[in-house]
C-alpha positions in Angstrom: -168.7 28.3 57.2 -167.6 25.4 54.9 -169.6 25.2 51.7 -171.3 22.2 50.2 -168.8 20.0 48.2 -168.5 20.6 44.5 -170.6 18.4 42.4 -167.5 17.5 40.3 -165.9 15.7 43.3 -166.4 11.9 42.4 -166.1 10.8 46.0 -168.9 12.8 47.6 -171.9 10.6 48.4 -175.4 12.0 48.6 -176.0 10.0 51.8 -174.0 7.8 54.2 -175.6 4.5 55.0 -174.6 3.5 58.6 -175.5 -0.1 59.7 -174.4 -2.7 62.1 -172.7 -5.8 60.6 -174.3 -9.1 61.5 -171.8 -11.8 62.2 -171.8 -14.8 59.8 -172.5 -18.0 61.7 -170.6 -20.3 59.4 -168.0 -19.9 56.6 -170.2 -21.3 53.9 -173.4 -19.5 55.1 -174.8 -16.7 52.9 -173.9 -13.1 53.7 -176.2 -12.2 56.7 -176.1 -8.6 55.4 -177.3 -9.4 51.9 -180.8 -7.8 52.6 -179.1 -4.6 53.9 -177.1 -4.4 50.6 -180.3 -4.8 48.7 -182.0 -2.0 50.6 -179.0 0.2 50.0 -179.1 -0.5 46.2 -182.9 0.3 46.2 -182.3 3.6 47.9 -179.5 4.6 45.5 -181.7 3.8 42.6 -184.6 6.0 43.9 -182.3 8.9 44.8 -180.7 8.9 41.3 -184.2 9.2 39.9 -185.3 11.9 42.3 -182.3 14.1 41.8 -180.2 15.6 39.1 -177.0 13.8 40.2 -174.7 13.4 37.2 -173.9 10.0 35.8 -171.2 8.4 37.7 -171.6 10.4 40.9 -172.3 8.1 43.9 -175.8 8.3 45.3 -174.6 6.8 48.6 -171.8 5.3 50.6 -171.8 1.9 52.3 -168.7 0.3 53.6 -169.9 -3.2 52.4 -169.9 -1.8 48.8 -166.1 -1.1 48.9 -163.7 -3.4 47.1 -162.0 -6.2 49.1 -158.6 -5.0 50.2 -159.4 -1.3 49.9 -158.3 0.8 52.9 -161.7 1.6 54.6 -160.5 4.2 57.0 -159.7 7.2 54.7 -162.7 6.5 52.4 -165.1 6.1 55.3 -163.9 9.3 57.0 -164.0 11.3 53.8 -167.6 10.1 53.1 -168.7 11.1 56.6 -167.1 14.6 56.1 -168.8 15.3 52.8 -172.2 13.4 52.6 -175.3 15.5 52.6 -177.5 13.1 54.8 -176.6 10.5 57.4 -178.9 7.4 57.3 -178.6 5.2 60.3 -180.3 1.8 60.0 -182.0 1.3 63.4 -181.8 -2.1 65.0 -181.0 -3.4 68.5 -177.6 -4.3 67.2 -177.0 -0.8 65.8 -177.1 0.9 69.2 -174.6 -1.4 70.8 -172.2 -1.1 67.9 -169.1 1.0 68.8 -168.3 1.6 65.1 -171.8 2.9 64.4 -171.7 5.2 67.4 -168.4 6.7 66.2 -169.9 7.2 62.7 -172.8 9.1 64.2 -170.5 11.2 66.2 -168.3 12.1 63.2 -171.4 13.3 61.3 -172.9 15.2 64.2 -169.6 17.1 64.7 -170.1 18.7 61.3 -173.2 20.6 62.5 -171.4 21.6 65.7 -168.9 23.5 63.4 -171.7 25.4 61.8 -173.6 28.5 62.9 -176.1 26.8 65.3 -175.6 25.9 68.9 -173.5 22.8 69.4 -176.1 20.9 71.5 -178.8 21.1 68.8 -180.1 17.8 67.3 -178.4 17.2 63.9 -180.8 18.1 61.2 -179.1 16.0 58.4 -180.0 12.6 59.9 -182.9 10.5 58.5 -183.2 7.2 60.4 -184.4 4.0 58.7 -186.0 1.3 60.7 -184.5 -2.1 60.0 -186.0 -4.0 63.0 -188.1 -2.5 65.9 -186.2 -0.9 68.8 -188.0 0.0 72.0 -187.9 3.7 72.8 -186.3 3.1 76.2 -183.4 1.3 74.5 -182.6 4.3 72.3 -179.5 6.3 73.5 -179.9 10.0 74.2 -178.4 10.9 70.8 -181.3 9.1 69.0 -184.1 9.7 71.5 -184.0 13.4 70.9 -184.2 12.9 67.2 -187.6 13.1 65.4 -188.0 9.7 63.9 -191.4 9.9 62.1 -191.5 6.2 61.3 -195.2 6.3 60.8 -194.9 8.6 57.7 -193.4 5.7 55.8 -196.4 3.4 56.4 -198.0 1.7 59.5 -196.5 -1.7 58.7 -193.1 -0.1 58.4 -193.4 1.5 61.8 -194.4 -1.7 63.5 -192.4 -4.3 61.6 -189.4 -2.5 60.1 -187.9 -2.9 56.7 -186.4 -6.4 57.3 -189.8 -8.0 57.8 -191.3 -6.1 54.8 -188.4 -7.5 52.6 -188.6 -11.1 53.9 -192.4 -11.6 53.7 -193.8 -11.6 50.1 -197.2 -10.4 51.2 -195.6 -7.1 52.3 -193.9 -6.4 49.0 -196.0 -3.4 48.2 -195.5 -1.9 51.7 -191.7 -2.4 51.3 -191.6 -0.6 47.9 -193.7 2.3 49.3 -191.6 2.7 52.4 -188.3 2.7 50.5 -189.6 5.3 48.0 -190.9 7.5 50.8 -187.6 7.1 52.7 -185.6 8.2 49.6 -187.9 11.2 49.2 -187.2 12.1 52.9 -183.4 11.9 52.3 -183.7 14.2 49.3 -185.9 16.7 51.1 -183.6 16.7 54.1 -180.5 17.4 51.9 -182.3 20.3 50.2 -183.8 21.9 53.4 -180.9 21.3 55.8 -177.5 21.6 54.2 -174.8 20.5 56.7 -171.4 22.2 56.5 -168.6 20.2 55.0 -166.2 18.9 57.6 -162.6 17.6 57.7 -162.1 13.8 57.6 -161.6 12.5 61.2 -160.0 9.3 62.4 -162.9 7.4 63.9 -160.6 5.7 66.4 -160.1 9.1 68.1 -163.8 9.9 68.5 -166.0 8.9 71.4 -169.1 6.7 70.8 -172.2 9.0 70.4 -174.2 6.3 72.2 -171.9 6.1 75.2 -169.6 3.3 76.2 -170.7 -0.1 74.6 -172.2 -2.5 77.2 -169.4 -5.0 76.5 -165.9 -4.1 75.6 -164.8 -7.0 73.4 -161.2 -7.5 72.6 -159.4 -9.7 70.0 -155.7 -10.1 69.4 -154.2 -10.6 65.9 -150.8 -12.3 66.0 -148.6 -12.6 62.9 -146.1 -15.5 62.5 -144.1 -14.4 59.5 -140.5 -13.3 58.7 -139.6 -9.7 58.1 -137.9 -8.8 54.8 -134.5 -9.1 56.6 -135.1 -12.7 57.7 -136.1 -14.4 54.5 -134.5 -17.6 53.4 -132.3 -17.7 50.4 -134.2 -17.2 47.2 -137.5 -16.1 48.8 -139.0 -13.1 47.0 -139.2 -9.9 49.2 -142.4 -8.6 47.5 -144.8 -9.9 50.2 -142.7 -8.6 53.2 -141.7 -5.5 55.0 -139.4 -4.3 57.8 -141.7 -6.0 60.4 -143.4 -9.4 60.4 -146.8 -7.6 60.7 -146.1 -6.0 57.2 -146.5 -9.4 55.5 -149.2 -9.8 52.9 -149.0 -13.0 50.8 -151.4 -11.8 48.2 -149.3 -8.9 46.9 -148.0 -11.1 44.1 -151.3 -11.7 42.5 -153.8 -9.0 43.8 -153.2 -5.3 43.1 -155.7 -4.5 45.9 -153.5 -6.3 48.5 -150.9 -3.5 48.8 -151.2 -3.0 52.6 -150.3 -5.5 55.3 -152.7 -8.4 55.7 -152.9 -7.8 59.5 -154.1 -4.2 58.8 -156.9 -5.5 56.6 -157.8 -8.1 59.2 -157.8 -5.5 62.0 -160.3 -3.4 60.0 -162.6 -6.4 59.6 -162.4 -7.1 63.3 -163.2 -3.5 64.2 -166.2 -3.7 61.9 -167.5 -6.5 64.1 -167.1 -4.2 67.1 -164.0 -5.7 68.7 -161.1 -3.7 70.0 -158.0 -5.2 68.4 -154.2 -5.3 68.6 -151.7 -6.5 66.0 -148.5 -8.1 67.2 -145.7 -10.2 65.8 -145.4 -13.7 67.3 -142.2 -13.0 69.2 -143.9 -10.1 71.1 -147.1 -11.9 71.7 -145.6 -15.2 72.8 -145.4 -14.4 76.5 -149.2 -14.0 76.7 -149.9 -16.9 74.4 -147.8 -19.2 76.6 -149.0 -17.9 79.9 -151.2 -20.3 81.9 -153.2 -17.6 83.7 -155.1 -14.5 82.9 -155.1 -14.5 79.0 -156.1 -11.1 77.8 -158.2 -11.9 74.7 -159.2 -14.5 72.1 -156.5 -14.7 69.4 -156.4 -15.1 65.6 -152.9 -16.1 64.5 -152.0 -15.5 60.8 -149.2 -18.0 59.9 -146.9 -17.7 56.9 -145.5 -21.1 55.9 -142.2 -19.4 55.3 -141.9 -18.5 59.0 -141.2 -22.2 59.6 -137.8 -21.8 57.9 -136.7 -19.7 60.9 -135.7 -21.9 63.8 -136.7 -19.3 66.4 -140.2 -18.8 65.1 -140.6 -22.6 64.6 -139.6 -23.2 68.2 -142.1 -20.5 69.4 -144.9 -22.1 67.3 -144.1 -25.5 68.8 -144.5 -24.1 72.3 -147.8 -22.4 71.4 -149.1 -25.6 70.0 -148.1 -27.4 73.2 -149.9 -24.8 75.3 -153.1 -25.8 73.5 -155.1 -22.6 74.2 -158.6 -23.4 72.9 -159.3 -19.7 72.2 -156.5 -19.4 69.7 -157.3 -20.1 66.1 -154.9 -20.3 63.2 -155.5 -18.9 59.6 -153.0 -20.0 57.0 -153.0 -17.7 53.9 -151.4 -19.3 50.9 -151.3 -17.7 47.4 -151.1 -20.5 44.9 -150.1 -18.1 42.2 -146.8 -17.3 44.1 -144.1 -19.3 42.2 -142.0 -19.7 45.4 -144.9 -21.4 47.0 -145.2 -23.8 44.1 -141.7 -25.0 44.4 -141.5 -25.3 48.2 -145.1 -25.9 49.1 -145.1 -29.6 50.0 -142.0 -29.2 52.2 -143.4 -26.2 54.0 -146.9 -27.8 54.5 -145.2 -30.8 56.1 -143.2 -28.5 58.4 -146.5 -26.7 59.4 -148.3 -30.0 60.2 -145.4 -31.2 62.3 -145.1 -27.9 64.2 -148.8 -27.1 64.9 -150.5 -30.5 64.9 -152.9 -29.9 67.8 -153.8 -26.3 66.8 -154.4 -27.2 63.2 -156.6 -30.2 64.2 -158.7 -27.9 66.4 -158.9 -25.3 63.7 -160.2 -27.8 61.2 -163.3 -28.3 63.3 -164.0 -24.6 62.7 -162.9 -24.1 59.1 -160.9 -26.5 57.0 -160.3 -23.6 54.5 -158.7 -21.5 57.2 -156.0 -24.1 58.0 -155.7 -25.6 54.5 -154.3 -22.5 52.8 -156.6 -19.5 52.1 -156.1 -18.8 48.4 -157.1 -15.2 48.0 -157.9 -12.0 49.8 -161.6 -12.4 49.1 -161.5 -15.9 50.6 -159.7 -14.6 53.6 -162.4 -11.9 54.1 -165.1 -14.6 54.0 -163.4 -16.9 56.5 -162.3 -14.3 59.0 -165.7 -13.5 60.7 -166.3 -17.2 61.4 -163.0 -17.8 63.1 -163.3 -14.6 65.1 -166.7 -15.6 66.5 -165.4 -19.1 67.3 -162.3 -17.8 69.1 -164.5 -15.4 71.1 -166.9 -18.1 72.0 -164.1 -20.3 73.2 -162.7 -17.5 75.3 -166.0 -17.0 77.0 -166.3 -20.7 77.6 -162.9 -21.3 79.1 -161.7 -18.0 80.5 -164.4 -15.6 81.5 -165.6 -16.4 85.0 -169.3 -17.0 85.6 -170.4 -15.7 89.0 -173.6 -16.8 90.8 -176.1 -14.1 91.5 -175.8 -12.1 94.8 -177.7 -13.2 97.8 -178.2 -16.4 99.8 -177.5 -19.7 98.2 -179.8 -22.7 98.5 -179.2 -26.3 97.7 -181.0 -27.6 94.7 -184.1 -29.6 95.5 -183.8 -33.2 94.5 -186.5 -35.8 93.6 -185.9 -38.8 95.8 -189.0 -40.8 94.8 -191.8 -42.0 97.0 -191.0 -42.2 100.8 -191.8 -45.8 102.1 -194.4 -46.0 104.9 -192.8 -47.0 108.2 -193.6 -50.6 109.2 -196.0 -51.1 112.1 -195.8 -53.8 114.7 -198.7 -55.5 116.6 -198.6 -52.9 119.4 -198.6 -49.8 117.3 -202.3 -49.7 116.5 
């Protein structure tokens, strides 16, 4: 059996904090997961105090604590393969999250590799209650787990941590619940060591909660030149063999080493969408089709793509098609010296090529169409435009069927019915 990870490994977290991301309803709105981050920090602080973890060793792992631009996949998989305790943050959103279901599965598979029977309930899981979840809504994987919410306080068991954090009068109950939760995490790690596993690709794992109720899809399309198609004098630093390798922030951001579309796809999967990444020339057929579009679309447009007559012609046709579920994001690194010299001309070309699409996009986020200046700004804008594109797709494409059964005309109010007139002989 695999042994516990060495304490000297700097990437081994004591616990893995699994939570469902809440979508941001507007670009300038505060982070909806800010209270989750605070809970995570409070737990880490308690666990550092309750254990002998060396200075610098991580108490926990949370994907939201990673640096913008960092490749989530390998870090997340490594943390799931080595953490001592898995802490799922229960909420109604958690159990419909495909990403959370795959994280649960990855951790549970470690126990299956140990000495016990494979169908035993994982012993290294300590649930935390964020918002109440009715028992009948729990999937089988969670229903067979001993939750013991009452041991962290009666108010915690009925309200959940979110309410305790938000309401000042429950401050003491919150502090007690988090301390008791931290103690339970430490006790579980000491009593039930889980064998170390191998990092797994979450995309290859089934959802531990079963198929999500709605299989949401989103397409990412990249309109950019490849490194072979650049105009004279344009630096090759931001480009690769394919248009989808483009990342405009490589010039000024060391964290932006991988393609921007890969980073975007990771953000999209975190919001529980299945996603594809395609260059514009491959996606154009579907974008221009009048019937049966497959998914809402976020199109990442490089100004320098407009120097290519073929891409410019495709973008003009996409604009004429005016699909309301397509939204454009225009990254633009102002620190790139090539952008400084050609910026005004390229912006004019963009406005002339995509006038309808840009006008529609400005109603969602002016920052998205006006030149997103950094990778951090791109990460802030992306959830808003994704939700908008998805809402437009539901509005214009997804059919709405009436319920089964007989159909009846709606009753109408016609006002008072006048009395029939009577003649002399009608008495």
